[in-house]
Amino acid sequence: MKVTPSLPLDLLEAEQDFSKIIIHDLDHMDSNRLAINLKFEGIRLMPIILRLGELLLGNEYSFLLLWSDAGSVALARRDNPKLKEYICSFGDLITGKCNSDKKQLLIAVSPQPYDYDDFLKVCESHSGKIMMFNGRLEDTAVGIGSIGRERRKELISSWYFVYSLEPISQGALMVKYPHEWNLFRLDQDGYRFVNSFPSKPDLDTVAEYLIA
């Protein structure tokens, strides 16, 4: 019997869900550009990423946790000294200041539009898997002219979402590997499953199903 999709009860359950996917399923995925999104206002990513780092370390994974700036790197190393050698910046990786294995998992934490050039260099220089966590590359225009815009669109479209949880107006969107994207409507008694989609539905499709 087919099980009706449901949302996680809270952020902790969502964290447990995507952590299991990373530990048990990552090696079986064909794509090397993977993404996780948790679109909650005010979410504190660093504790989540550091807990994930501890989990990977405990499971003997080869990995690096990447932040775009030196300040975030220093804060992460201070908060979890045990992971110090696994934490570095985009720039450190590009310049060789941070030792890397071409086959290890890179977890890039929330790259922003102004990080585009450095993040692109990281992606182009790494032959292993890259996990983009809460990427925001699409928020503003990057690059001058049509060539810059096309390069940016190409990079953004190349990511495969293994987990995403996104509250929307009157509902929520979720995908959890290996399942399809699921749309939920917010009713008076809570969230109710509406429909599944093979790819992320656009705003018009979402509106159509939520109004129906």
CSV table of N, CA and C in Angstrom, one decimal, residues 34-91:
chain,number,residue,atom,x,y,z
A,34,LEU,N,25.2,18.1,-5.7
A,34,LEU,CA,24.0,17.8,-4.9
A,34,LEU,C,23.6,19.0,-4.0
A,35,ALA,N,22.4,19.1,-3.6
A,35,ALA,CA,21.9,20.2,-2.8
A,35,ALA,C,20.9,19.9,-1.8
A,36,ILE,N,21.0,20.6,-0.6
A,36,ILE,CA,20.0,20.5,0.4
A,36,ILE,C,19.6,21.9,0.7
A,37,ASN,N,18.3,22.1,0.9
A,37,ASN,CA,17.7,23.4,1.2
A,37,ASN,C,16.8,23.3,2.4
A,38,LEU,N,17.0,24.1,3.4
A,38,LEU,CA,16.1,24.3,4.5
A,38,LEU,C,15.8,25.8,4.6
A,39,LYS,N,14.6,26.1,4.0
A,39,LYS,CA,14.3,27.6,3.8
A,39,LYS,C,13.4,28.0,5.0
A,40,PHE,N,14.1,28.2,6.1
A,40,PHE,CA,13.4,28.8,7.3
A,40,PHE,C,14.0,30.1,7.7
A,41,GLU,N,13.2,31.1,7.9
A,41,GLU,CA,13.7,32.4,8.3
A,41,GLU,C,14.4,32.3,9.6
A,42,GLY,N,15.6,32.9,9.7
A,42,GLY,CA,16.4,32.9,10.9
A,42,GLY,C,17.0,31.6,11.3
A,43,ILE,N,17.1,30.7,10.4
A,43,ILE,CA,17.7,29.4,10.7
A,43,ILE,C,19.2,29.6,11.0
A,44,ARG,N,19.7,28.9,12.0
A,44,ARG,CA,21.1,28.9,12.3
A,44,ARG,C,21.8,27.7,11.7
A,45,LEU,N,22.5,27.9,10.6
A,45,LEU,CA,23.1,26.8,9.9
A,45,LEU,C,24.3,26.2,10.6
A,46,MET,N,25.1,27.0,11.2
A,46,MET,CA,26.4,26.5,11.7
A,46,MET,C,26.3,25.3,12.6
A,47,PRO,N,25.4,25.3,13.6
A,47,PRO,CA,25.3,24.1,14.5
A,47,PRO,C,24.8,22.9,13.7
A,48,ILE,N,24.0,23.1,12.7
A,48,ILE,CA,23.5,22.0,11.9
A,48,ILE,C,24.7,21.4,11.1
A,49,ILE,N,25.5,22.3,10.5
A,49,ILE,CA,26.6,21.8,9.7
A,49,ILE,C,27.7,21.1,10.6
A,50,LEU,N,27.9,21.7,11.7
A,50,LEU,CA,28.9,21.1,12.6
A,50,LEU,C,28.5,19.7,13.2
A,51,ARG,N,27.2,19.6,13.4
A,51,ARG,CA,26.7,18.2,13.8
A,51,ARG,C,26.8,17.3,12.7
A,52,LEU,N,26.5,17.7,11.4
A,52,LEU,CA,26.7,16.9,10.3
A,52,LEU,C,28.2,16.5,10.1
A,53,GLY,N,29.1,17.4,10.4
A,53,GLY,CA,30.5,17.1,10.3
A,53,GLY,C,30.9,16.0,11.3
A,54,GLU,N,30.4,16.1,12.5
A,54,GLU,CA,30.7,15.1,13.5
A,54,GLU,C,30.1,13.7,13.1
A,55,LEU,N,29.0,13.7,12.5
A,55,LEU,CA,28.4,12.5,12.0
A,55,LEU,C,29.3,11.9,10.9
A,56,LEU,N,29.7,12.7,10.0
A,56,LEU,CA,30.6,12.2,8.9
A,56,LEU,C,31.9,11.7,9.5
A,57,LEU,N,32.4,12.4,10.4
A,57,LEU,CA,33.7,12.0,11.0
A,57,LEU,C,33.5,10.6,11.7
A,58,GLY,N,32.4,10.5,12.4
A,58,GLY,CA,32.2,9.2,13.1
A,58,GLY,C,32.0,8.1,12.2
A,59,ASN,N,31.5,8.4,11.0
A,59,ASN,CA,31.3,7.3,10.0
A,59,ASN,C,32.5,7.2,9.0
A,60,GLU,N,33.6,7.8,9.4
A,60,GLU,CA,34.9,7.7,8.6
A,60,GLU,C,34.8,8.2,7.2
A,61,TYR,N,34.0,9.3,7.0
A,61,TYR,CA,33.9,9.9,5.7
A,61,TYR,C,35.0,10.8,5.4
A,62,SER,N,35.4,10.9,4.2
A,62,SER,CA,36.4,11.9,3.8
A,62,SER,C,35.6,13.2,3.3
A,63,PHE,N,35.8,14.3,4.0
A,63,PHE,CA,35.0,15.5,3.7
A,63,PHE,C,35.7,16.8,4.1
A,64,LEU,N,35.2,17.9,3.6
A,64,LEU,CA,35.5,19.2,4.1
A,64,LEU,C,34.3,20.0,4.2
A,65,LEU,N,34.2,20.9,5.2
A,65,LEU,CA,33.2,21.9,5.4
A,65,LEU,C,33.7,23.2,5.0
A,66,LEU,N,33.0,23.8,4.0
A,66,LEU,CA,33.5,25.0,3.3
A,66,LEU,C,32.6,26.2,3.6
A,67,TRP,N,33.2,27.3,4.1
A,67,TRP,CA,32.5,28.6,4.2
A,67,TRP,C,33.1,29.6,3.3
A,68,SER,N,32.4,30.6,2.9
A,68,SER,CA,33.0,31.5,1.9
A,68,SER,C,34.0,32.5,2.5
A,69,ASP,N,33.9,32.8,3.8
A,69,ASP,CA,34.7,33.8,4.4
A,69,ASP,C,35.5,33.3,5.6
A,70,ALA,N,36.6,34.0,5.9
A,70,ALA,CA,37.5,33.6,7.0
A,70,ALA,C,36.8,33.7,8.3
A,71,GLY,N,35.9,34.7,8.5
A,71,GLY,CA,35.3,34.9,9.8
A,71,GLY,C,34.4,33.7,10.2
A,72,SER,N,33.6,33.2,9.2
A,72,SER,CA,32.8,32.0,9.5
A,72,SER,C,33.7,30.8,9.8
A,73,VAL,N,34.8,30.7,9.0
A,73,VAL,CA,35.7,29.6,9.3
A,73,VAL,C,36.3,29.6,10.7
A,74,ALA,N,36.7,30.8,11.1
A,74,ALA,CA,37.2,30.9,12.5
A,74,ALA,C,36.2,30.6,13.5
A,75,LEU,N,35.0,31.0,13.3
A,75,LEU,CA,33.9,30.8,14.3
A,75,LEU,C,33.6,29.3,14.3
A,76,ALA,N,33.5,28.6,13.2
A,76,ALA,CA,33.2,27.2,13.1
A,76,ALA,C,34.3,26.4,13.8
A,77,ARG,N,35.6,26.8,13.6
A,77,ARG,CA,36.7,26.1,14.3
A,77,ARG,C,36.7,26.3,15.8
A,78,ARG,N,36.3,27.5,16.2
A,78,ARG,CA,36.2,27.8,17.6
A,78,ARG,C,35.1,27.0,18.3
A,79,ASP,N,33.9,26.9,17.6
A,79,ASP,CA,32.8,26.1,18.1
A,79,ASP,C,33.0,24.6,18.2
A,80,ASN,N,33.8,24.1,17.3
A,80,ASN,CA,34.1,22.7,17.3
A,80,ASN,C,35.5,22.4,16.9
A,81,PRO,N,36.5,22.5,17.9
A,81,PRO,CA,37.9,22.3,17.6
A,81,PRO,C,38.2,21.0,17.0
A,82,LYS,N,37.4,20.0,17.3
A,82,LYS,CA,37.6,18.6,16.8
A,82,LYS,C,37.6,18.5,15.3
A,83,LEU,N,36.8,19.5,14.7
A,83,LEU,CA,36.6,19.5,13.3
A,83,LEU,C,37.6,20.5,12.6
A,84,LYS,N,38.5,21.1,13.3
A,84,LYS,CA,39.3,22.2,12.8
A,84,LYS,C,39.9,21.9,11.5
A,85,GLU,N,40.5,20.7,11.3
A,85,GLU,CA,41.2,20.3,10.1
A,85,GLU,C,40.3,20.0,8.9
A,86,TYR,N,39.0,19.9,9.2
A,86,TYR,CA,38.0,19.7,8.2
A,86,TYR,C,37.3,20.9,7.7
A,87,ILE,N,37.6,22.1,8.2
A,87,ILE,CA,36.9,23.3,8.0
A,87,ILE,C,37.9,24.3,7.3
A,88,CYS,N,37.4,24.9,6.2
A,88,CYS,CA,38.2,25.9,5.5
A,88,CYS,C,37.3,26.7,4.6
A,89,SER,N,37.9,27.7,4.0
A,89,SER,CA,37.1,28.7,3.1
A,89,SER,C,37.3,28.3,1.7
A,90,PHE,N,36.4,28.9,0.8
A,90,PHE,CA,36.6,28.7,-0.6
A,90,PHE,C,38.0,29.1,-1.1
A,91,GLY,N,38.4,30.2,-0.6
A,91,GLY,CA,39.7,30.8,-1.0
A,91,GLY,C,40.8,29.9,-0.6
